[in-house]
Tab-separated table of C-alpha atoms in Angstrom:
chain	number	residue	atom	x	y	z
A	1	MET	CA	120.849	108.453	105.856
A	2	ILE	CA	119.127	109.058	109.348
A	3	THR	CA	118.416	112.643	108.350
A	4	SER	CA	117.426	111.863	104.485
A	5	GLU	CA	114.980	109.612	105.939
A	6	VAL	CA	113.404	111.743	107.812
A	7	ILE	CA	113.318	114.688	105.440
A	8	SER	CA	111.901	112.242	102.677
A	9	PHE	CA	108.886	111.292	105.654
A	10	PHE	CA	108.104	114.649	106.026
A	11	THR	CA	107.647	115.761	101.944
A	12	VAL	CA	106.205	113.123	101.427
A	13	LEU	CA	103.494	113.359	104.526
A	14	ILE	CA	102.775	117.063	103.363
A	15	VAL	CA	102.507	116.730	99.569
A	16	ALA	CA	100.250	113.723	100.248
A	17	VAL	CA	98.449	115.839	102.381
A	18	GLY	CA	98.491	118.440	99.972
A	19	VAL	CA	97.551	116.879	97.106
A	20	ALA	CA	94.498	114.472	99.332
A	21	SER	CA	93.159	118.169	100.384
A	22	ILE	CA	93.108	119.976	96.882
A	23	ILE	CA	91.562	116.782	95.597
A	24	ALA	CA	88.512	116.449	98.216
A	25	PHE	CA	88.522	120.300	97.268
A	26	LEU	CA	88.163	120.102	93.854
A	27	TYR	CA	85.710	117.452	93.547
A	28	ALA	CA	83.360	118.386	95.933
A	29	MET	CA	83.365	122.083	95.249
A	30	GLY	CA	82.714	120.335	91.212
A	31	LEU	CA	79.503	119.131	92.752
A	32	ARG	CA	78.316	121.693	94.897
A	33	LEU	CA	78.483	124.136	91.940
A	34	TRP	CA	77.366	121.653	89.549
A	35	TYR	CA	74.032	121.268	92.143
A	36	GLN	CA	73.796	125.075	92.539
A	37	GLY	CA	74.028	125.702	89.080
A	38	ALA	CA	70.593	123.403	88.395
A	39	THR	CA	68.224	126.529	90.220
A	40	VAL	CA	67.170	128.945	88.296
A	41	ASP	CA	67.175	132.424	89.312
A	42	ALA	CA	64.553	135.021	89.619
A	43	SER	CA	64.749	135.729	86.295
A	44	GLY	CA	63.891	132.356	84.912
A	45	SER	CA	67.586	131.572	83.963
A	46	PRO	CA	70.064	129.166	85.003
A	47	HIS	CA	73.329	130.041	87.261
A	48	ILE	CA	75.557	129.894	84.324
A	49	LEU	CA	78.885	131.158	86.420
A	50	THR	CA	78.523	128.610	88.991
A	51	ARG	CA	77.996	125.440	86.311
A	52	VAL	CA	81.129	127.032	84.380
A	53	GLY	CA	82.935	126.829	87.794
A	54	SER	CA	82.132	123.465	88.261
A	55	VAL	CA	83.032	122.159	84.743
A	56	LEU	CA	86.420	124.159	85.638
A	57	CYS	CA	86.463	121.803	89.247
A	58	PHE	CA	86.082	118.203	87.527
A	59	THR	CA	88.529	119.650	84.451
A	60	ALA	CA	91.460	120.323	87.558
A	61	CYS	CA	90.148	116.666	88.363
A	62	VAL	CA	90.372	115.157	85.239
A	63	PHE	CA	94.018	116.848	84.920
A	64	ILE	CA	95.018	115.357	88.285
A	65	VAL	CA	93.754	112.210	87.008
A	66	LEU	CA	95.789	112.279	83.928
A	67	PHE	CA	98.960	112.923	85.593
A	68	ALA	CA	98.660	110.072	88.280
A	69	LEU	CA	98.313	107.941	85.676
A	70	TRP	CA	101.619	109.657	83.210
A	71	LEU	CA	103.135	108.914	87.078
A	72	MET	CA	102.153	105.340	87.241
A	73	ILE	CA	103.421	103.934	83.268
A	74	PRO	CA	106.860	103.995	82.875
A	75	ILE	CA	106.952	104.321	79.395
A	76	PHE	CA	105.476	107.974	79.151
A	77	HIS	CA	109.015	109.496	81.516
B	1	MET	CA	121.113	72.141	83.147
B	2	ASP	CA	121.436	69.396	85.273
B	3	ILE	CA	118.020	67.416	86.197
B	4	THR	CA	118.115	69.022	89.792
B	5	THR	CA	118.613	72.629	88.827
B	6	LEU	CA	116.126	72.272	85.778
B	7	VAL	CA	113.305	71.074	89.053
B	8	VAL	CA	114.424	73.375	91.241
B	9	VAL	CA	113.789	76.055	88.946
B	10	GLY	CA	110.859	74.561	87.413
B	11	LEU	CA	109.432	74.906	91.598
B	12	VAL	CA	110.489	78.223	91.732
B	13	ILE	CA	108.705	79.490	89.100
B	14	ALA	CA	105.552	77.930	90.082
B	15	VAL	CA	105.915	78.959	93.624
B	16	ALA	CA	106.495	82.159	92.423
B	17	LEU	CA	103.415	82.430	90.197
B	18	ILE	CA	101.258	81.364	93.100
B	19	PHE	CA	102.714	83.925	95.233
B	20	ASP	CA	101.321	86.091	92.580
B	21	PHE	CA	98.099	84.543	92.412
B	22	THR	CA	97.527	85.263	96.447
B	23	ASN	CA	99.240	88.808	96.063
B	24	GLY	CA	96.510	89.277	93.821
B	25	PHE	CA	93.482	88.199	96.006
B	26	HIS	CA	95.041	89.459	99.300
B	27	ASP	CA	95.391	93.080	97.661
B	28	THR	CA	92.249	93.399	95.674
B	29	ALA	CA	90.807	94.728	99.038
B	30	ASN	CA	92.962	97.280	98.754
B	31	ALA	CA	90.908	99.251	95.929
B	32	MET	CA	87.388	97.380	95.889
B	33	ALA	CA	87.100	97.625	99.406
B	34	THR	CA	85.289	100.793	100.346
B	35	SER	CA	83.657	100.515	97.043
B	36	ILE	CA	81.983	97.099	98.057
B	37	ALA	CA	81.579	98.688	101.575
B	38	THR	CA	79.620	101.806	100.041
B	39	GLY	CA	77.399	99.969	97.064
B	40	ALA	CA	79.254	101.940	94.149
B	41	LEU	CA	80.464	99.290	92.507
B	42	LYS	CA	78.840	95.456	92.919
B	43	PRO	CA	81.112	92.863	94.495
B	44	LYS	CA	81.570	90.610	90.688
B	45	THR	CA	82.223	94.549	88.694
B	46	ALA	CA	84.385	95.714	91.245
B	47	VAL	CA	87.092	92.481	91.207
B	48	ILE	CA	86.519	92.066	87.412
B	49	ALA	CA	87.635	95.642	87.396
B	50	ALA	CA	90.298	95.512	89.510
B	51	GLY	CA	91.728	92.323	87.829
B	52	THR	CA	91.301	93.751	84.579
B	53	LEU	CA	93.227	97.103	85.811
B	54	ASN	CA	96.258	94.579	87.363
B	55	LEU	CA	96.386	92.577	84.141
B	56	ILE	CA	97.021	96.056	82.105
B	57	GLY	CA	99.022	96.979	84.894
B	58	ALA	CA	101.699	94.332	84.993
B	59	PHE	CA	101.794	95.001	80.510
B	60	LEU	CA	102.272	99.038	80.774
B	61	SER	CA	105.320	98.657	82.900
B	62	THR	CA	107.685	95.571	82.979
B	63	GLU	CA	110.998	97.593	84.551
B	64	VAL	CA	111.145	94.728	87.205
B	65	ALA	CA	113.975	95.872	90.445
B	66	ASN	CA	117.696	94.789	89.691
B	67	THR	CA	117.694	92.781	93.263
B	68	ILE	CA	115.184	90.013	94.602
B	69	SER	CA	114.942	91.741	98.215
B	70	GLY	CA	114.459	94.930	97.282
B	71	GLY	CA	118.370	95.760	98.874
B	72	LEU	CA	117.453	94.023	102.276
B	73	ILE	CA	120.105	90.931	101.152
B	74	ASN	CA	123.581	92.069	100.236
B	75	GLU	CA	123.379	90.046	96.816
B	76	SER	CA	126.663	90.793	96.123
B	77	GLU	CA	128.498	89.102	98.862
B	78	VAL	CA	126.340	86.262	99.283
B	79	TYR	CA	125.100	83.319	97.128
B	80	ILE	CA	121.293	82.668	96.574
B	81	GLY	CA	120.358	79.998	94.865
B	82	PRO	CA	117.135	78.931	93.642
B	83	GLU	CA	116.425	76.747	96.692
B	84	PHE	CA	116.823	79.809	98.734
B	85	ILE	CA	114.258	81.800	97.024
B	86	PHE	CA	112.002	79.446	96.278
B	87	ALA	CA	112.089	78.648	99.970
B	88	GLY	CA	111.292	82.208	100.887
B	89	VAL	CA	108.296	82.797	98.622
B	90	MET	CA	106.876	79.788	100.044
B	91	GLY	CA	107.240	81.306	103.570
B	92	ALA	CA	105.191	84.385	101.759
B	93	ILE	CA	102.512	82.595	100.411
B	94	ILE	CA	101.646	80.794	103.412
B	95	TRP	CA	101.476	83.844	105.480
B	96	ASN	CA	99.628	85.488	102.506
B	97	LEU	CA	97.249	82.429	103.112
B	98	LEU	CA	96.843	82.696	107.003
B	99	THR	CA	96.130	86.663	107.422
B	100	TRP	CA	93.917	86.339	103.970
B	101	LEU	CA	91.966	83.206	106.749
B	102	VAL	CA	91.875	85.359	109.806
B	103	GLY	CA	90.460	88.526	107.006
B	104	LEU	CA	93.788	90.481	108.203
B	105	PRO	CA	94.887	92.482	105.513
B	106	SER	CA	98.748	92.075	105.171
B	107	SER	CA	101.646	93.720	103.248
B	108	SER	CA	102.446	90.821	100.045
B	109	SER	CA	105.703	92.889	99.480
B	110	HIS	CA	106.533	92.437	103.346
B	111	ALA	CA	105.810	88.755	103.218
B	112	LEU	CA	107.394	87.971	100.261
B	113	PHE	CA	111.056	89.787	101.805
B	114	GLY	CA	110.486	88.205	105.200
B	115	GLY	CA	110.201	84.974	103.862
B	116	LEU	CA	113.568	85.445	101.455
B	117	VAL	CA	115.235	87.115	104.462
B	118	GLY	CA	114.924	84.107	106.452
B	119	ALA	CA	115.360	81.746	104.015
B	120	VAL	CA	118.635	83.852	103.055
B	121	ILE	CA	119.761	83.583	107.141
B	122	VAL	CA	119.686	79.853	107.058
B	123	GLY	CA	121.203	79.374	103.747
B	124	ALA	CA	123.716	81.746	103.822
B	125	GLY	CA	124.273	83.191	107.098
B	126	VAL	CA	123.697	86.456	108.992
B	127	GLU	CA	125.870	88.795	106.727
B	128	GLY	CA	123.702	88.283	104.358
B	129	VAL	CA	121.151	90.488	105.540
B	130	ASN	CA	121.202	94.311	105.721
B	131	PHE	CA	119.396	94.922	109.103
B	132	MET	CA	119.477	98.232	108.432
B	133	GLY	CA	117.348	98.078	105.197
B	134	VAL	CA	114.558	95.784	107.730
B	135	LEU	CA	114.537	98.665	109.560
B	136	THR	CA	113.901	101.824	107.077
B	137	LYS	CA	112.189	100.011	104.306
B	138	ILE	CA	109.853	97.590	106.532
B	139	LEU	CA	109.519	98.070	110.516
B	140	ILE	CA	109.098	102.227	110.223
B	141	PRO	CA	107.428	102.600	106.880
B	142	ALA	CA	104.820	100.106	108.661
B	143	LEU	CA	104.480	102.480	111.601
B	144	VAL	CA	104.111	105.625	109.031
B	145	SER	CA	101.801	104.820	106.282
B	146	VAL	CA	99.026	104.900	108.595
B	147	LEU	CA	100.306	108.105	109.819
B	148	VAL	CA	100.530	109.945	106.240
B	149	ALA	CA	97.729	108.542	104.658
B	150	GLY	CA	95.597	108.542	107.815
B	151	LEU	CA	96.200	111.918	107.993
B	152	ALA	CA	95.579	112.820	104.671
B	153	SER	CA	92.210	111.202	104.180
B	154	CYS	CA	90.969	112.506	107.655
B	155	LEU	CA	91.544	116.014	106.421
B	156	ALA	CA	90.360	115.280	102.529
B	157	ILE	CA	86.656	113.984	104.717
B	158	LYS	CA	86.986	117.217	106.665
B	159	VAL	CA	87.514	119.497	103.679
B	160	ILE	CA	84.351	117.377	102.291
B	161	THR	CA	82.104	117.658	104.444
B	162	PHE	CA	82.805	120.944	105.387
B	163	ILE	CA	81.851	121.744	101.211
B	164	THR	CA	78.758	119.851	101.134
B	165	LYS	CA	77.242	119.929	104.172
B	166	LYS	CA	74.142	121.640	103.273
B	167	MET	CA	74.003	120.246	99.753
B	168	ASN	CA	71.026	117.211	99.309
B	169	PRO	CA	72.166	113.991	101.022
B	170	GLU	CA	71.036	111.710	97.670
B	171	ASN	CA	73.359	114.466	95.801
B	172	VAL	CA	76.199	113.989	97.395
B	173	ASP	CA	75.898	109.900	97.460
B	174	SER	CA	75.168	109.937	94.020
B	175	GLY	CA	78.351	112.348	93.199
B	176	PHE	CA	80.637	110.936	95.155
B	177	ARG	CA	79.818	106.964	93.851
B	178	HIS	CA	81.192	108.122	90.299
B	179	GLY	CA	84.185	109.799	91.632
B	180	GLN	CA	84.861	106.567	94.146
B	181	THR	CA	84.880	104.051	91.312
B	182	VAL	CA	87.627	106.639	89.215
B	183	THR	CA	89.917	106.749	92.425
B	184	ALA	CA	89.380	102.804	92.988
B	185	CYS	CA	90.691	102.111	89.555
B	186	LEU	CA	93.351	103.804	90.023
B	187	VAL	CA	94.375	102.531	92.687
B	188	ALA	CA	93.886	99.242	91.193
B	189	LEU	CA	95.755	100.264	88.232
B	190	SER	CA	98.971	101.043	90.736
B	191	HIS	CA	98.667	97.864	91.921
B	192	GLY	CA	99.308	96.412	88.608
B	193	THR	CA	102.029	98.293	87.450
B	194	ASN	CA	104.340	97.238	91.066
B	195	ASP	CA	103.302	94.436	92.639
B	196	ALA	CA	103.386	91.969	89.223
B	197	GLN	CA	107.057	92.973	88.827
B	198	LYS	CA	108.135	91.543	92.138
B	199	THR	CA	107.452	87.963	90.738
B	200	MET	CA	108.292	88.493	87.225
B	201	GLY	CA	112.067	89.933	88.861
B	202	ILE	CA	112.200	86.819	90.840
B	203	ILE	CA	111.260	84.588	87.529
B	204	THR	CA	113.546	86.772	85.150
B	205	LEU	CA	116.543	86.622	88.457
B	206	THR	CA	116.128	83.183	88.498
B	207	LEU	CA	116.708	83.066	84.888
B	208	ILE	CA	119.792	84.697	84.772
B	209	ALA	CA	121.021	82.962	87.782
B	210	VAL	CA	121.416	79.423	85.959
B	211	GLY	CA	121.880	80.581	83.072
B	212	VAL	CA	118.922	80.468	80.694
B	213	GLN	CA	118.486	84.090	79.401
B	214	PRO	CA	121.853	86.902	79.462
B	215	SER	CA	122.457	89.246	82.745
B	216	GLY	CA	120.586	92.755	82.283
B	217	SER	CA	118.167	91.533	79.955
B	218	ASP	CA	114.412	92.370	80.264
B	219	PRO	CA	111.765	89.869	81.684
B	220	GLN	CA	110.604	87.598	78.475
B	221	LEU	CA	107.389	87.942	77.223
B	222	TRP	CA	106.091	84.447	78.400
B	223	VAL	CA	107.096	86.087	82.559
B	224	ILE	CA	105.091	89.027	81.881
B	225	ALA	CA	102.217	87.354	79.948
B	226	ALA	CA	101.792	84.971	83.727
B	227	CYS	CA	102.638	87.185	86.311
B	228	GLY	CA	100.361	89.240	84.636
B	229	PHE	CA	97.617	86.681	83.982
B	230	ALA	CA	98.475	85.099	87.711
B	231	ILE	CA	97.559	88.568	89.760
B	232	ALA	CA	94.799	89.260	87.728
B	233	LEU	CA	92.957	85.699	88.172
B	234	GLY	CA	94.282	86.082	92.005
B	235	THR	CA	92.521	89.716	92.210
B	236	TYR	CA	89.210	88.431	89.963
B	237	MET	CA	88.728	85.929	92.338
B	238	GLY	CA	88.767	88.516	95.380
B	239	GLY	CA	89.794	88.203	98.645
B	240	TRP	CA	86.184	88.342	100.231
B	241	ARG	CA	87.351	87.442	104.254
B	242	VAL	CA	90.584	90.661	103.346
B	243	ILE	CA	87.592	92.668	101.771
B	244	ARG	CA	84.797	92.657	104.379
B	245	THR	CA	87.940	93.739	107.062
B	246	LEU	CA	88.508	96.678	105.024
B	247	GLY	CA	85.280	97.727	104.056
B	248	LYS	CA	83.120	96.912	107.344
B	249	GLY	CA	85.187	96.004	110.080
B	250	LEU	CA	87.496	99.032	110.554
B	251	THR	CA	84.660	101.647	110.131
B	252	GLU	CA	80.943	102.220	108.516
B	253	ILE	CA	82.380	104.162	105.216
B	254	SER	CA	79.488	106.101	103.609
B	255	THR	CA	80.473	107.417	99.931
B	256	PRO	CA	82.126	110.505	100.667
B	257	GLN	CA	84.309	108.954	103.130
B	258	GLY	CA	84.920	106.023	100.730
B	259	PHE	CA	86.486	109.138	97.631
B	260	ALA	CA	88.313	110.189	100.739
B	261	ALA	CA	89.393	107.366	101.166
B	262	GLU	CA	90.548	105.626	97.819
B	263	ALA	CA	92.347	109.884	96.278
B	264	SER	CA	94.393	109.901	99.896
B	265	SER	CA	95.434	106.133	98.865
B	266	ALA	CA	96.336	107.069	95.015
B	267	ALA	CA	98.011	110.437	95.923
B	268	THR	CA	100.231	108.649	98.862
B	269	ILE	CA	100.773	105.466	97.005
B	270	LEU	CA	101.987	107.605	93.800
B	271	VAL	CA	103.188	111.205	95.783
B	272	SER	CA	105.575	107.973	98.468
B	273	SER	CA	106.931	105.840	95.476
B	274	HIS	CA	107.773	108.927	94.203
B	275	LEU	CA	109.784	110.987	96.179
B	276	GLY	CA	111.568	107.935	97.405
B	277	PHE	CA	109.856	107.354	100.450
B	278	ALA	CA	107.806	104.097	99.706
B	279	LEU	CA	105.275	103.052	101.325
B	280	SER	CA	103.605	99.473	100.854
B	281	THR	CA	99.946	99.864	99.035
B	282	THR	CA	97.933	98.044	102.431
B	283	GLN	CA	99.183	99.592	104.767
B	284	VAL	CA	98.375	103.098	103.011
B	285	CYS	CA	95.228	102.247	101.819
B	286	SER	CA	94.239	100.484	105.647
B	287	GLY	CA	95.211	104.024	107.094
B	288	SER	CA	93.188	106.041	104.777
B	289	ILE	CA	90.218	104.240	106.145
B	290	ILE	CA	91.280	104.578	109.532
B	291	GLY	CA	91.323	108.488	108.782
B	292	VAL	CA	87.692	108.443	107.196
B	293	GLY	CA	86.635	107.181	110.538
B	294	LEU	CA	88.513	110.151	112.712
B	295	GLY	CA	87.303	112.389	110.426
B	296	LYS	CA	83.832	112.144	110.279
B	297	LYS	CA	81.275	112.155	113.198
B	298	GLY	CA	79.060	109.536	114.098
B	299	ALA	CA	81.649	106.757	111.881
B	300	PRO	CA	83.832	105.236	115.569
B	301	VAL	CA	86.409	103.253	114.333
B	302	ASN	CA	86.778	99.846	115.538
B	303	TRP	CA	90.460	100.259	117.217
B	304	GLY	CA	90.482	96.415	118.441
B	305	VAL	CA	90.571	95.516	114.806
B	306	ALA	CA	92.804	98.578	113.363
B	307	GLY	CA	95.347	97.583	116.714
B	308	LYS	CA	94.995	93.540	115.428
B	309	MET	CA	96.044	94.522	111.981
B	310	VAL	CA	98.808	96.389	112.646
B	311	ILE	CA	100.297	94.362	115.083
B	312	ALA	CA	99.522	91.550	111.681
B	313	TRP	CA	102.154	94.060	110.083
B	314	LEU	CA	104.923	94.711	112.432
B	315	VAL	CA	104.286	90.797	112.674
B	316	THR	CA	104.699	89.723	108.734
B	317	PHE	CA	108.263	89.994	108.369
B	318	PRO	CA	109.338	88.072	111.208
B	319	ALA	CA	106.349	85.392	110.790
B	320	ALA	CA	107.780	85.406	106.860
B	321	ALA	CA	111.050	84.639	108.049
B	322	LEU	CA	109.952	81.959	110.293
B	323	VAL	CA	108.406	80.219	107.535
B	324	GLY	CA	111.066	80.497	104.826
B	325	ALA	CA	113.970	79.545	107.410
B	326	ALA	CA	112.496	76.715	108.066
B	327	ALA	CA	111.664	75.707	104.389
B	328	CYS	CA	115.223	76.965	103.778
B	329	ALA	CA	116.787	74.638	106.168
B	330	LEU	CA	114.852	71.599	104.691
B	331	ALA	CA	115.408	72.497	101.107
B	332	LYS	CA	119.083	73.320	101.647
B	333	MET	CA	119.062	68.699	101.865
B	334	GLY	CA	119.173	69.025	98.200
B	335	LEU	CA	115.877	68.078	95.962
B	336	PRO	CA	114.231	65.381	98.074
B	337	GLY	CA	114.250	67.943	100.659
B	338	THR	CA	112.966	70.759	98.418
B	339	ILE	CA	110.448	68.360	96.852
B	340	ALA	CA	109.441	67.659	101.413
B	341	VAL	CA	108.978	71.662	101.195
B	342	ALA	CA	106.717	71.817	98.314
B	343	VAL	CA	104.825	69.197	99.561
B	344	ILE	CA	104.203	70.277	103.223
B	345	GLY	CA	103.347	73.749	101.756
B	346	ALA	CA	100.859	72.425	99.620
B	347	ILE	CA	99.224	70.198	102.653
B	348	VAL	CA	99.623	73.596	104.698
B	349	ALA	CA	97.086	75.323	102.147
B	350	PHE	CA	94.845	72.776	102.023
B	351	ILE	CA	94.453	72.942	106.021
B	352	ILE	CA	94.073	76.562	105.333
B	353	PHE	CA	91.171	75.825	102.817
B	354	ARG	CA	89.220	73.784	104.831
B	355	LEU	CA	89.199	75.621	107.215
B	356	SER	CA	87.742	78.892	105.536
B	357	ARG	CA	84.988	76.496	104.461
B	358	ARG	CA	83.764	76.599	107.954
B	359	ASN	CA	82.784	79.807	107.264
B	360	PRO	CA	82.599	81.242	103.957
B	361	VAL	CA	83.088	85.000	102.840
B	362	ASN	CA	82.085	85.554	99.131
B	363	ALA	CA	80.459	87.788	96.748
B	364	MET	CA	76.848	87.605	98.414
B	365	ASN	CA	77.834	87.278	102.176
B	366	VAL	CA	80.775	90.094	102.078
B	367	ASN	CA	78.848	93.280	103.278
B	368	ASP	CA	77.067	90.945	105.826
B	369	GLN	CA	78.972	91.379	108.827
B	370	ALA	CA	81.864	93.534	109.950
B	371	GLU	CA	84.250	90.429	111.383
B	372	VAL	CA	85.821	87.718	109.925
B	373	LYS	CA	85.209	84.415	112.060
B	374	LEU	CA	86.573	81.280	111.489
B	375	ASN	CA	83.496	79.693	113.393
B	376	PRO	CA	79.912	80.481	111.720
B	377	ASP	CA	78.351	80.004	115.410
B	378	ASP	CA	80.574	83.353	116.486
B	379	GLU	CA	79.226	85.326	114.008
B	380	ALA	CA	76.354	87.065	115.567
B	381	PRO	CA	75.689	87.385	119.155
B	382	LYS	CA	72.951	85.199	120.087
B	383	THR	CA	70.037	86.700	121.941
B	384	LYS	CA	68.045	85.160	124.662
B	385	PRO	CA	64.335	85.651	124.111
B	386	THR	CA	62.992	88.184	126.196
B	387	GLN	CA	60.084	86.974	128.076
B	388	ALA	CA	57.619	89.212	126.217
B	389	GLN	CA	58.845	87.297	123.074
B	390	ALA	CA	58.454	83.793	124.874
B	391	ALA	CA	54.855	84.546	126.274
């Protein structure tokens, strides 16, 4: 019983730390790329690629929030 | 149903709803303290959002537990009468009010289970308690929650600091403010889908025990609505004393730190509840705030406050158990004893409320100080005027 508790503890520790770091990375990267994309390059056009990268990061964040809602609300599963 | 049972069941429902109210106002801080401290949300807006999400959460999830005590009491082996439940819940309410008075975040679930265990020990004997369950579900999680949530938020803020170090601080501040609002709302909704169900479970299982409701049936609509509104009202009232301690007392929080703390709390709560190692929301949220203090330079953790908080977590279960046991000793004497417990409980609650009025903490002054003091004279250190000022 104690062994299974220890295994659950380490599973929770690793997954929680991993998920929190991924959310932090995605949101911070989304912000950084968004503001980088606001500047214009030498030809006068905005950095489309950085903007796209930013939108992808924020989209991933939205999916994580939706997954969290799915986990929270029993009617969905 | 005879008149004595009717009165006792009425008292159980009343104290269960009062407990739900204290649960709400004690736990507003978990979701909203960092958002209020960083200014991401105005204090009143934050408590309205948290209250609404708690109410929605109560209706979204009505899967109440099969046991009142979460497996800490051998409910199939000992008889748990409504008067024991009444005494146990009373113990939890008194402990919640005391910790609110001194501004310490403590787990309402641990207080509830502690009160019930104390009442059962006096009412039915030690054999009614599953002590292994107390160790693995209460004491160990109280210690490891800081470790898990603290490590998660510490790494999260380090990742954020590394990625945003070359960004304009104003952009960082406003960007994380939006993110923090979303993560805080997730924590509030998660609270609503979990905590109101404990009270729904107590009322439903009591109604089943006295034969008003068939065994194994779901909570009735009025029970769901009453519990949802009680926890939402409690959340809206805002336990400003606990909000001050969590938002200002542990460490100075910036918006990226607030985001890291709330995101780590939400992740840890959901991961722990779905992977079989349930952790208390209060302890997870407090651990996350300590973690972001450790993970960022220039934001030292106030270890004095953190130490008091951890002691409160460890003491919560036995302290609520003591109050529950004392209340049960009285309640066992029959209806007069049960009514005496209700009267004494009301007097203690009134005294605690009066003490809190000496130095009230509210939406207007919640961010003014870092610590909650009982006397206003203790608030700010008095400095003697220097000779130059005196001259």
